[in-house]
Short mmCIF file of C-alpha atoms and ligand atoms in Angstrom, two decimals:
data_model
loop_
_atom_site.label_atom_id
_atom_site.label_comp_id
_atom_site.label_asym_id
_atom_site.label_seq_id
_atom_site.Cartn_x
_atom_site.Cartn_y
_atom_site.Cartn_z
CA MET A 1105 139.50 107.89 107.39
CA ASN A 1106 139.33 110.89 109.65
CA THR A 1107 142.22 110.62 112.07
CA ALA A 1108 141.45 113.88 113.87
CA PRO A 1109 141.52 113.66 117.66
CA SER A 1110 138.33 112.64 119.39
CA THR A 1111 135.80 115.22 120.51
CA ALA A 1112 132.82 114.64 122.78
CA ALA A 1113 130.52 114.75 119.78
CA SER A 1114 132.51 112.40 117.54
CA PRO A 1115 131.00 108.96 116.97
CA ALA A 1116 132.67 105.72 117.95
CA LEU A 1117 135.47 104.80 115.57
CA VAL A 1118 133.90 101.38 114.96
CA SER A 1119 130.28 100.52 115.57
CA PHE A 1120 128.64 97.10 115.19
CA ASP A 1121 124.86 97.26 115.43
CA ARG A 1122 123.34 93.76 115.45
CA VAL A 1123 125.84 92.59 112.85
CA THR A 1124 125.45 89.02 111.64
CA LYS A 1125 127.84 87.16 109.37
CA ARG A 1126 126.66 84.01 107.68
CA TYR A 1127 129.18 82.41 105.32
CA ASP A 1128 128.09 80.82 102.04
CA SER A 1129 128.48 77.44 103.78
CA GLY A 1130 125.53 78.48 105.98
CA ARG A 1131 127.77 78.77 109.05
CA VAL A 1132 126.76 81.72 111.26
CA ALA A 1133 130.13 83.06 112.41
CA LEU A 1134 128.70 86.16 114.08
CA ALA A 1135 125.22 86.52 115.55
CA GLU A 1136 123.76 90.01 116.04
CA ALA A 1137 126.96 91.47 117.48
CA THR A 1138 126.53 94.92 119.02
CA PHE A 1139 129.52 96.85 120.36
CA THR A 1140 131.55 99.99 119.76
CA LEU A 1141 135.26 100.75 119.75
CA ASP A 1142 136.03 104.28 120.83
CA ARG A 1143 139.02 106.32 119.87
CA SER A 1144 142.09 105.54 121.98
CA GLU A 1145 140.58 102.31 123.34
CA PHE A 1146 142.56 99.08 123.69
CA VAL A 1147 140.21 96.12 123.37
CA LEU A 1148 141.19 92.48 123.72
CA LEU A 1149 138.76 90.28 121.82
CA THR A 1150 139.05 86.94 123.58
CA GLY A 1151 137.47 83.60 122.74
CA PRO A 1152 138.26 80.04 121.68
CA SER A 1153 139.34 79.08 118.19
CA GLY A 1154 136.39 79.27 115.79
CA ALA A 1155 134.49 81.78 117.98
CA GLY A 1156 134.36 84.46 115.27
CA LYS A 1157 137.30 86.75 116.17
CA SER A 1158 138.91 86.84 112.70
CA THR A 1159 135.48 87.32 111.15
CA ILE A 1160 135.10 90.53 113.17
CA LEU A 1161 138.53 91.76 112.04
CA ARG A 1162 137.84 90.86 108.40
CA LEU A 1163 134.48 92.66 108.52
CA ILE A 1164 136.18 95.83 109.81
CA CYS A 1165 138.76 95.64 106.98
CA GLY A 1166 136.00 95.26 104.41
CA LEU A 1167 137.34 91.82 103.45
CA GLU A 1168 133.92 90.32 104.31
CA THR A 1169 130.50 91.94 104.14
CA PRO A 1170 127.90 91.65 106.91
CA SER A 1171 124.87 89.45 106.16
CA GLY A 1172 122.76 91.65 108.41
CA GLY A 1173 122.95 94.64 110.75
CA ARG A 1174 124.93 97.84 110.37
CA LEU A 1175 128.68 98.28 110.59
CA THR A 1176 130.28 101.72 110.51
CA VAL A 1177 133.95 102.72 110.61
CA ALA A 1178 134.68 106.41 111.27
CA GLY A 1179 130.98 107.08 110.68
CA GLU A 1180 130.97 105.41 107.23
CA ASP A 1181 128.53 102.58 106.64
CA LEU A 1182 130.71 99.83 105.17
CA ALA A 1183 127.82 98.33 103.20
CA ARG A 1184 127.38 101.66 101.41
CA MET A 1185 131.04 102.39 100.99
CA ARG A 1186 131.82 102.25 97.31
CA ARG A 1187 134.12 99.50 96.21
CA LYS A 1188 136.63 102.14 95.17
CA ALA A 1189 136.90 103.41 98.76
CA LEU A 1190 137.86 100.01 100.21
CA PRO A 1191 141.58 100.16 99.37
CA PHE A 1192 141.63 103.58 101.02
CA LEU A 1193 139.93 102.15 104.13
CA ARG A 1194 142.48 99.32 104.28
CA ARG A 1195 145.38 101.73 104.03
CA SER A 1196 143.89 103.65 106.98
CA LEU A 1197 144.08 100.54 109.14
CA GLY A 1198 147.18 98.90 110.52
CA VAL A 1199 146.97 95.12 110.53
CA VAL A 1200 149.22 92.71 112.43
CA LEU A 1201 148.70 88.98 111.93
CA GLN A 1202 149.82 85.83 113.77
CA ASN A 1203 152.38 85.23 111.04
CA PRO A 1204 154.08 88.56 110.22
CA LEU A 1205 154.29 87.74 106.45
CA LEU A 1206 157.50 89.68 105.90
CA LEU A 1207 159.49 89.56 102.67
CA ASN A 1208 162.89 88.01 103.38
CA ASP A 1209 164.38 88.93 100.00
CA ARG A 1210 164.55 92.59 101.02
CA PRO A 1211 165.75 94.42 104.12
CA VAL A 1212 163.58 95.25 107.13
CA LEU A 1213 163.42 98.95 106.24
CA ASP A 1214 161.93 98.19 102.82
CA ASN A 1215 159.34 95.89 104.40
CA VAL A 1216 158.27 98.64 106.79
CA ALA A 1217 158.16 101.23 103.99
CA LEU A 1218 155.93 99.17 101.65
CA PRO A 1219 152.51 100.51 102.77
CA ALA A 1220 153.83 104.08 102.58
CA LEU A 1221 154.98 103.48 99.00
CA ALA A 1222 151.61 101.89 98.20
CA ALA A 1223 149.94 105.03 99.59
CA GLY A 1224 151.86 107.10 97.04
CA LEU A 1225 154.75 108.55 99.06
CA SER A 1226 158.10 109.07 97.34
CA ARG A 1227 160.78 106.50 98.15
CA THR A 1228 162.71 109.06 100.22
CA ALA A 1229 159.63 110.05 102.24
CA ALA A 1230 158.55 106.41 102.66
CA LEU A 1231 161.98 105.38 103.96
CA GLU A 1232 162.02 108.33 106.35
CA ARG A 1233 158.59 107.32 107.69
CA ALA A 1234 159.78 103.71 107.95
CA ARG A 1235 162.79 104.74 110.06
CA ALA A 1236 160.50 106.74 112.37
CA ALA A 1237 158.11 103.77 112.65
CA MET A 1238 161.00 101.43 113.52
CA SER A 1239 162.08 103.82 116.22
CA ARG A 1240 158.54 104.02 117.65
CA VAL A 1241 158.45 100.25 118.11
CA GLY A 1242 161.91 100.20 119.68
CA LEU A 1243 163.77 98.45 116.86
CA ASP A 1244 167.51 99.05 116.67
CA PRO A 1245 168.28 101.20 113.58
CA ALA A 1246 170.94 98.58 112.73
CA ALA A 1247 168.08 96.14 112.01
CA ALA A 1248 167.00 98.29 109.05
CA GLY A 1249 169.47 96.68 106.66
CA VAL A 1250 169.09 93.01 107.56
CA PRO A 1251 166.50 90.59 106.16
CA PRO A 1252 163.56 90.00 108.55
CA ASN A 1253 164.43 86.33 109.08
CA ALA A 1254 167.72 87.38 110.73
CA LEU A 1255 165.64 88.69 113.68
CA SER A 1256 163.89 86.88 116.55
CA GLY A 1257 160.14 86.10 116.41
CA GLY A 1258 159.36 88.98 118.77
CA GLU A 1259 161.47 91.40 116.73
CA GLN A 1260 159.77 90.24 113.52
CA GLN A 1261 156.39 91.04 115.06
CA ARG A 1262 157.73 94.50 115.96
CA VAL A 1263 158.72 94.90 112.29
CA ALA A 1264 155.15 93.91 111.37
CA LEU A 1265 153.86 96.49 113.87
CA ALA A 1266 156.16 99.19 112.43
CA ARG A 1267 154.82 98.33 108.95
CA ALA A 1268 151.25 98.52 110.33
CA ILE A 1269 151.73 102.01 111.74
CA VAL A 1270 153.80 103.52 108.92
CA ASN A 1271 150.71 105.19 107.41
CA ARG A 1272 149.70 106.50 110.87
CA PRO A 1273 146.42 104.60 111.15
CA ALA A 1274 143.55 105.52 113.49
CA LEU A 1275 142.96 101.82 114.14
CA ILE A 1276 145.28 98.85 114.63
CA LEU A 1277 143.82 95.38 114.17
CA ALA A 1278 145.97 92.60 115.61
CA ASP A 1279 144.99 88.96 115.07
CA GLU A 1280 146.71 86.80 117.71
CA PRO A 1281 150.02 88.63 117.19
CA THR A 1282 151.66 86.96 120.20
CA ALA A 1283 150.78 83.37 119.25
CA HIS A 1284 154.32 82.48 118.10
CA VAL A 1285 156.28 84.89 120.30
CA ASP A 1286 157.99 84.10 123.63
CA HIS A 1287 156.69 85.60 126.86
CA GLN A 1288 159.10 88.53 126.89
CA GLY A 1289 158.40 89.34 123.23
CA ALA A 1290 154.65 89.10 123.88
CA SER A 1291 154.79 91.47 126.80
CA GLN A 1292 156.88 93.99 124.81
CA LEU A 1293 154.37 93.83 121.97
CA LEU A 1294 151.44 94.41 124.32
CA GLN A 1295 153.19 97.35 125.95
CA LEU A 1296 153.76 98.87 122.52
CA LEU A 1297 150.14 98.39 121.51
CA GLU A 1298 149.11 100.00 124.78
CA GLN A 1299 151.38 102.99 124.08
CA PHE A 1300 149.72 103.45 120.69
CA ALA A 1301 146.31 103.41 122.40
CA ILE A 1302 147.50 106.00 124.92
CA ALA A 1303 148.67 108.12 121.98
CA GLY A 1304 145.12 108.06 120.53
CA VAL A 1305 145.08 105.01 118.26
CA THR A 1306 142.28 102.47 118.73
CA VAL A 1307 143.63 98.93 119.11
CA LEU A 1308 141.58 95.76 118.65
CA MET A 1309 143.55 92.61 119.40
CA ALA A 1310 142.17 89.07 119.07
CA THR A 1311 143.52 86.36 121.37
CA HIS A 1312 142.32 82.81 121.97
CA GLY A 1313 142.98 83.12 125.64
CA GLU A 1314 146.70 82.29 125.73
CA ALA A 1315 148.37 83.73 128.80
CA VAL A 1316 148.99 87.25 127.54
CA PRO A 1317 149.99 89.72 130.24
CA LEU A 1318 146.86 91.87 130.48
CA PRO A 1319 147.68 95.54 129.85
CA ALA A 1320 146.21 97.89 132.47
CA ARG A 1321 144.34 99.87 129.84
CA ALA A 1322 142.72 96.90 128.11
CA ARG A 1323 138.99 96.27 127.98
CA VAL A 1324 138.22 92.59 127.51
CA MET A 1325 135.44 91.67 125.11
CA LEU A 1326 134.46 88.00 125.14
CA ILE A 1327 133.20 86.05 122.14
CA ASP A 1328 131.98 82.49 122.00
CA ALA A 1329 130.19 80.72 119.13
CA GLY A 1330 129.63 84.02 117.33
CA ARG A 1331 128.13 85.79 120.34
CA VAL A 1332 129.88 88.84 121.75
CA THR A 1333 129.55 89.89 125.37
CA THR A 1334 130.95 93.31 126.11
P1 ADP B 2685 138.33 82.62 115.18
O1 ADP B 2685 139.10 83.73 114.55
O2 ADP B 2685 137.73 82.99 116.51
O3 ADP B 2685 139.12 81.35 115.26
P2 ADP B 2685 136.76 82.66 112.73
O4 ADP B 2685 136.15 84.00 112.64
O5 ADP B 2685 137.96 82.37 111.87
O6 ADP B 2685 137.05 82.31 114.26
O7 ADP B 2685 135.66 81.57 112.36
C1 ADP B 2685 134.34 81.58 112.94
C2 ADP B 2685 133.52 80.45 112.32
O8 ADP B 2685 133.29 80.74 110.94
C3 ADP B 2685 134.21 79.10 112.38
O9 ADP B 2685 133.22 78.12 112.55
C4 ADP B 2685 134.83 78.98 111.00
O10 ADP B 2685 134.95 77.63 110.63
C5 ADP B 2685 133.82 79.70 110.13
N1 ADP B 2685 134.47 80.36 108.97
C6 ADP B 2685 135.49 81.25 109.00
N2 ADP B 2685 135.80 81.66 107.76
C7 ADP B 2685 134.95 81.01 106.92
C8 ADP B 2685 134.76 81.00 105.50
N3 ADP B 2685 135.50 81.77 104.69
N4 ADP B 2685 133.78 80.20 104.99
C9 ADP B 2685 133.03 79.44 105.81
N5 ADP B 2685 133.13 79.39 107.15
C10 ADP B 2685 134.09 80.17 107.70
#
């Protein structure tokens, strides 16, 4: 993915043009959704459980394919993207989930370094990047050597965020990352996501309307029963 800074002529980073997703069960999870995510935008995708939020995130990752319409990421039509390019696309995205899915049999630093190793960096370079990522999300360097489950829920989500940004993505997708985090942890996480957006990263965060402190920069996009209103 092209992570060059935005210019006036550059297209939206993500563009949904009448995208529909119908699962094999026949369920229409997304109905003709049309919206764009620009570079450096922070968008909160808000709607009740079952509205279609995760479907949107999975479509952007290439984990699901649209049943209709056109979806482009960094100008690339995902339907035409060759299967071989999908792992590359996924490595260019940072993903943070409700459950951070960290490996407790290895230290925090190794967890954060994993995507950098998967992208082909040497162990030394990957660990260096991981330390820088930990610092960017405000984690104490002393946390590097402990297993993730020795940290609080909010800290574990910051580890997940450090892991998500270790490959310096142009886009962060966050699926209800504050669902199991206390209020203070949630507000720290939102501030961090906002800082990444200010620094030029596009952030799309799904929430089901829990009381998240609304960041000043955020644009709210509502979804209900598969219909997006921008
Ligand atoms: P949200 O993230 O807003 O809770 P989802 O995108 O997970 O919503 O789901 C939207 C709708 O699609 C729901 O009705 C859900 O049951 C259905 N759905 C999600 N994933 C699948 C799937 N793999 N197969 C069939 N139906 C699905």
